[in-house]
XYZ file of C-alpha atoms in Angstrom:
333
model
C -17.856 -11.628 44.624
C -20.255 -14.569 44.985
C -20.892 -17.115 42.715
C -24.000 -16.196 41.075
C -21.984 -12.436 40.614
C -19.386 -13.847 38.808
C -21.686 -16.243 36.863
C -23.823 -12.958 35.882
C -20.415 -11.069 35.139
C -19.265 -13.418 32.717
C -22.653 -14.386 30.718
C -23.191 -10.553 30.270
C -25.142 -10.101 26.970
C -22.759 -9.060 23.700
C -23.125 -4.883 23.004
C -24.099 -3.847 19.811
C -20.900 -2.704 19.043
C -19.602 -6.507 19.595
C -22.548 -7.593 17.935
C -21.145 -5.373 14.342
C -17.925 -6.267 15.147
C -18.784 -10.554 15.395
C -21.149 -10.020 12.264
C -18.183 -8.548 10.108
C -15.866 -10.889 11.289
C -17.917 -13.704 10.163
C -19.209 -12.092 6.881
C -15.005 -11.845 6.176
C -14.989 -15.119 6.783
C -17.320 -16.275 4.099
C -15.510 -13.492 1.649
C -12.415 -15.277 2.412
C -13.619 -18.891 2.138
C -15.255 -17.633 -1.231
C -11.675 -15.689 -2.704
C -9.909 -19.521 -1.738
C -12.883 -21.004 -3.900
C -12.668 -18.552 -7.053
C -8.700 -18.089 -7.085
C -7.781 -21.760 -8.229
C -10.474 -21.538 -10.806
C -9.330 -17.931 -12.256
C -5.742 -18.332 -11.921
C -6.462 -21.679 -14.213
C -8.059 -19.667 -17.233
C -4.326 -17.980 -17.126
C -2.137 -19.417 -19.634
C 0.529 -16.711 -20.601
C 0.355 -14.933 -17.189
C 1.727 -15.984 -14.299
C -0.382 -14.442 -11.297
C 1.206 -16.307 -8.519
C 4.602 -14.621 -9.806
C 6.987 -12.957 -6.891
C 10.454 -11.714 -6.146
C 12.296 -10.156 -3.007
C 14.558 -7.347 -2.832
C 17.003 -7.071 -0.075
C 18.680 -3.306 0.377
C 21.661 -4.569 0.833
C 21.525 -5.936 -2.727
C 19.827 -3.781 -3.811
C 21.470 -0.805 -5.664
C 20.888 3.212 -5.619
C 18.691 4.547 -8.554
C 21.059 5.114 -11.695
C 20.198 9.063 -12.525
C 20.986 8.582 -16.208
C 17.848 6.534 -15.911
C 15.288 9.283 -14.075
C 12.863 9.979 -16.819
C 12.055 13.252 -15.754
C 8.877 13.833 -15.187
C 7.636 17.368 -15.491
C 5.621 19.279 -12.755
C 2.440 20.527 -14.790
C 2.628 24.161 -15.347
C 0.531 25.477 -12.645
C 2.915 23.886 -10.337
C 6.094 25.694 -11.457
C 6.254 28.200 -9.146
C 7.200 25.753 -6.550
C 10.080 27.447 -3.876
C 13.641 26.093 -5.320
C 15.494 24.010 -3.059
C 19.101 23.732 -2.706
C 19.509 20.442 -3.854
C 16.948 21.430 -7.150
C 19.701 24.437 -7.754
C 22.367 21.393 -7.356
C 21.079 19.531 -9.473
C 19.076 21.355 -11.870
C 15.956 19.110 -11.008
C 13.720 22.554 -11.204
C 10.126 22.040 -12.692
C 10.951 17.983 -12.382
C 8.791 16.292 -10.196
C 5.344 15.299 -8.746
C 2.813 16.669 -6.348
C 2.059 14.306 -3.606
C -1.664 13.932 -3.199
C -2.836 12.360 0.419
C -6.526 10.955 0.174
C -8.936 9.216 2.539
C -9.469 6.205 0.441
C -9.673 2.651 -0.055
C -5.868 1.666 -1.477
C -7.308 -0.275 -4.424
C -10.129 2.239 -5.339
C -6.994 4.922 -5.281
C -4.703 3.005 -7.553
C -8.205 2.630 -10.271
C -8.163 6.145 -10.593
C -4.855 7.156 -11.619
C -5.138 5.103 -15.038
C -6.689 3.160 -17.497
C -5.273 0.016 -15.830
C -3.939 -2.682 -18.319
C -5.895 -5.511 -18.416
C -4.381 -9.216 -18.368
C -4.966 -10.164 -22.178
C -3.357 -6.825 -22.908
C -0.264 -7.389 -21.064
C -0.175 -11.123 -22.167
C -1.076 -10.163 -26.406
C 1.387 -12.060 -28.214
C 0.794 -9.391 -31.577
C 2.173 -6.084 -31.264
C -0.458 -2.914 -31.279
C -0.089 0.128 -31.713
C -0.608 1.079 -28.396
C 1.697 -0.191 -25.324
C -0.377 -0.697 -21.985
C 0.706 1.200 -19.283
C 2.582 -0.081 -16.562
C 0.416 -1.422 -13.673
C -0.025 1.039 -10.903
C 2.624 -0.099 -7.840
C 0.571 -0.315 -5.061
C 2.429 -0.559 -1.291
C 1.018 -3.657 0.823
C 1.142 -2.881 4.372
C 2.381 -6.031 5.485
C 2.648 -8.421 8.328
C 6.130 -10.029 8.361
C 4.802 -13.022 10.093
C 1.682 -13.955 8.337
C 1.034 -14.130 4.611
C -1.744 -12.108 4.166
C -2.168 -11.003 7.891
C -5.116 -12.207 9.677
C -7.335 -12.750 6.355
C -8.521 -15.634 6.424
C -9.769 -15.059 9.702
C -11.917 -12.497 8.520
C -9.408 -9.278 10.158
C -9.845 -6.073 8.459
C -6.934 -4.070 7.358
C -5.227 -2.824 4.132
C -3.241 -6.329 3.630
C -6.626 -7.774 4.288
C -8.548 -5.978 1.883
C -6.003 -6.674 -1.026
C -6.167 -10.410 -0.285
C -10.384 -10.536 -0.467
C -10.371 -8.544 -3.825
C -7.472 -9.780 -5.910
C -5.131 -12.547 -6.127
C -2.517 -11.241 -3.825
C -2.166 -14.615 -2.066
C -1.328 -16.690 -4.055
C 2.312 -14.467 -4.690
C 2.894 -14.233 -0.774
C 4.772 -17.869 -1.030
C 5.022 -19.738 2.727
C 8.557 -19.588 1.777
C 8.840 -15.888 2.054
C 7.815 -15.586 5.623
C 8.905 -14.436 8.006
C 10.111 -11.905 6.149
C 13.281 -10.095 7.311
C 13.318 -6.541 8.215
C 14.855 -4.821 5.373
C 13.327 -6.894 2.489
C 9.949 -7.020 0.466
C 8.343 -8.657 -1.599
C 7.370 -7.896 -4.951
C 4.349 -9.088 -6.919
C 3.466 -7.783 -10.287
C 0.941 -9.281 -11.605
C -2.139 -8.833 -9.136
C -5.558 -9.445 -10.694
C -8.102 -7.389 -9.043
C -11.333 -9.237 -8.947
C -14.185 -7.922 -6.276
C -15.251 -4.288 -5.491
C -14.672 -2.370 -2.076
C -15.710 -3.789 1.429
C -17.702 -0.713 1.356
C -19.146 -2.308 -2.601
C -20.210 -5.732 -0.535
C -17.298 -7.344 -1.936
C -19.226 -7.742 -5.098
C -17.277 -10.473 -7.758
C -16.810 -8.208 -10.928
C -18.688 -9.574 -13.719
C -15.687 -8.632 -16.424
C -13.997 -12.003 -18.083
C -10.683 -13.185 -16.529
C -8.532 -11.523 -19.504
C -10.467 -8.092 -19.301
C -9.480 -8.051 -15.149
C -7.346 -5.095 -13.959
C -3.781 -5.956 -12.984
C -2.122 -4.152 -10.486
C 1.704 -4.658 -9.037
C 2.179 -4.803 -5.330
C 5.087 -4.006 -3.226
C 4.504 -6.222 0.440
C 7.024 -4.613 3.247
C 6.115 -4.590 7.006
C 6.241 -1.326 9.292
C 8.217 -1.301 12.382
C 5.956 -3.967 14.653
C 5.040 -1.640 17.806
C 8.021 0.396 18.425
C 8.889 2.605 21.488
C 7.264 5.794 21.784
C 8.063 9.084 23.476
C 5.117 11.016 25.190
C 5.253 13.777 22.127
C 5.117 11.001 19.464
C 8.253 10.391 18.692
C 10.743 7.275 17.998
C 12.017 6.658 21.511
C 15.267 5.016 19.956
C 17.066 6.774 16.828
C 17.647 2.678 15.082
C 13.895 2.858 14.463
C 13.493 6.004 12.824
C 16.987 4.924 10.559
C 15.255 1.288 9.638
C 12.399 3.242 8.513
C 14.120 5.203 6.647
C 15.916 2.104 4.854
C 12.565 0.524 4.678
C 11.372 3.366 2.677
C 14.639 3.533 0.378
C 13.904 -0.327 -0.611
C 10.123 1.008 -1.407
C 11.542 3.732 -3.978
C 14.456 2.048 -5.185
C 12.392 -1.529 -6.337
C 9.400 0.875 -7.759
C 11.702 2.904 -9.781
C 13.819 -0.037 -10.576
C 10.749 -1.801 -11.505
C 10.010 1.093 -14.143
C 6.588 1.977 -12.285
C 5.645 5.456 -12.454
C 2.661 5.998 -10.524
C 2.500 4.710 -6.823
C 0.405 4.249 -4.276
C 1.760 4.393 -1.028
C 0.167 4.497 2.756
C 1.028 5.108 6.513
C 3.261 2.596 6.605
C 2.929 0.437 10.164
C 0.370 3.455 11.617
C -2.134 1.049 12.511
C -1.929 -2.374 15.469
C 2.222 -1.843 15.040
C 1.332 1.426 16.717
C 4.023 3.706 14.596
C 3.906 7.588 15.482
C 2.236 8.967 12.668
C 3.756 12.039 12.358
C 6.868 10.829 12.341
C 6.408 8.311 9.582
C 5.109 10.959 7.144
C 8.079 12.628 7.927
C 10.460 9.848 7.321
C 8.795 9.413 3.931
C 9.142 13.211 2.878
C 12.637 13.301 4.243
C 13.244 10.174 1.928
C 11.670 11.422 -0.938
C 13.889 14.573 -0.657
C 17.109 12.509 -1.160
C 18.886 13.650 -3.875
C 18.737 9.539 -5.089
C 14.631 10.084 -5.563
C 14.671 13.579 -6.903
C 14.495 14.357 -10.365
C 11.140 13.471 -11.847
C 11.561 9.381 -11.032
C 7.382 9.674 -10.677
C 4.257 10.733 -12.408
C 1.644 10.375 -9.608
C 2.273 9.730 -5.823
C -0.527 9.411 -4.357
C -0.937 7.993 -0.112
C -4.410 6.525 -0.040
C -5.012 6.714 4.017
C -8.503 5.670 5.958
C -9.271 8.386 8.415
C -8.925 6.588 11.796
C -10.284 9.402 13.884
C -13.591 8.367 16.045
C -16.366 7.650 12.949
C -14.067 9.279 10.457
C -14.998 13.015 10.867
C -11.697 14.773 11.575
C -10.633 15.145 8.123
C -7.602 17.678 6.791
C -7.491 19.182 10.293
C -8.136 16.170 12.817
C -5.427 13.818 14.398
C -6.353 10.612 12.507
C -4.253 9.279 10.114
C -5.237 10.935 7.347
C -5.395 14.280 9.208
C -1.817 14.153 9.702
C -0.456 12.356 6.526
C -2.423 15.068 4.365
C -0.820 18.342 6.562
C 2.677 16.719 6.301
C 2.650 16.004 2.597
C -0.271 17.053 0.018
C 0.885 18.977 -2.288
C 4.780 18.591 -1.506
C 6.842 18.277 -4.394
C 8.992 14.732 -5.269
């Protein structure tokens, strides 16, 4: 290749699709550089609540779910006819229970609709009411174990991403933390959401800091690019085990934490390259454990983004979504 070839090679104009990609990039950017402007600023007008608040749990130190403690939430009674299982007949867990839902959603939009979400001057009212605000929704941060917040501030799109541009998930992902080891997460509960979708333009809510939404957030990383077998399997049985345990710390710290509704996702399906099908199994075969049954939940609910090409596969394609939603909507936990 001459000279001038290689020259002409290499100064090739950008394609469009670079062009949308560059433009985003640098529009996340500014989002970003705006979120580090407004968080200081909000987190100040909190006097009572504690936003930059976090914890890990470890499952090693972490103990199984006391049963005496289950609060036994009821199936509603359309759903009673559900097939009894052997473990139900066990241990009389019949009619107890959720349906999980799978939708193609944004995770934050998701955990708005399952409840009135408390707001921080109503979990931070020093007079009693009448009424008790509900728990926050437990939403499950797809994590990087390396990087606080994942590529964010380097305008990268993904779920971690997105819940670090709307709300004040940063600032409880301490440097400290990181990296964080396999078999631990992190646990923030008081998560202000602040801006609307990517979808929304990112748009700063106009609502005062003590009428914000709060959220709780559950930060664990998915198995980081794992062997594969040509029929989408784990190649090596540890894997599918440590996902397993991974998914045992999820249930034990929400139920521990006395959340009821949860929103979960496809935990390490995206650049760690995890065999879908196999992690929706892992999660139902968790789920099934006779430590999780019993009615621990009111709503479980797997917010996942249809990755098929421009999001058209739905239900029946092979994106994300596609196979989440035939593997567990409308199985009972």
């Amino acid at each position: 290749m001459s000279s001038g070839s290689i020259s002409k090679y290499f100064n090739k104009p950008p394609t469009p699709t670079q062009n949308r990609q560059d433009k985003r990039r640098d529009t996340l950017r500014q989002t970003a550089e705006s979120t580090l402007a407004v968080l200081p600023r909000l987190i100040s007008q909190y006097r009572a609540f504690n936003a930059q608040a976090s914890t890990t749990y470890n499952l090693d130190s972490t103990p199984p779910l006391d049963p005496s403690k289950c609060p036994g939430f009821k199936l509603p009674p359309s759903s009673d006819d559900a097939i009894e299982t052997a473990e139900e007949k066990e241990g009389g867990t019949k009619g107890l229970g959720t349906r999980i839902r799978v939708i193609n959603g944004d995770t934050l939009d998701t955990a708005a609709s399952l409840q009135q979400d408390p707001t921080v001057g109503e979990i931070t009212r020093p007079i009693p009411t009448s009424t008790t605000p509900h728990k926050p929704v437990l939403i499950l941060n797809l994590a990087s174990e390396k990087h606080a917040g994942g590529g964010w501030r380097n305008g990268a799109m993904a779920q971690e991403e997105e819940l670090c541009y709307r709300t004040t998930l940063s600032v409880s992902l301490h440097k400290h933390y990181y990296p964080i080891p396999s078999l631990t997460c992190l646990y923030s509960p008081n998560v202000v959401l602040f801006r609307s979708s990517f979808t929304s333009n990112h748009t700063l809510t106009q609502l005062l800091p003590l009428d914000m939404p709060v959220y709780s957030v559950l930060s664990i990383a998915g198995l980081r690019s794992p062997a594969v077998t040509d029929s989408g399997k784990f190649a090596d049985d540890g894997d599918r085990k440590a996902l397993k345990d991974k998914i045992r710390l999820v249930l034990r710290v929400a139920a521990t934490e006395g959340h009821t509704k949860l929103v979960l996702g496809a935990l390490g399906c995206g650049v760690f390259r995890n065999p879908p099908a196999e992690v929706a199994e892992c999660f139902l075969g968790v789920f099934a454990e006779k430590e999780f049954c019993g009615g621990w939940w009111e709503d479980v609910v797997f917010a996942v983004m249809d990755n098929a090409p421009e999001g058209r596969d739905g239900q029946t394609g092979k994106g994300n979504f596609g196979v989440f939603w035939r593997a567990l909507d409308g199985k009972v936990v």
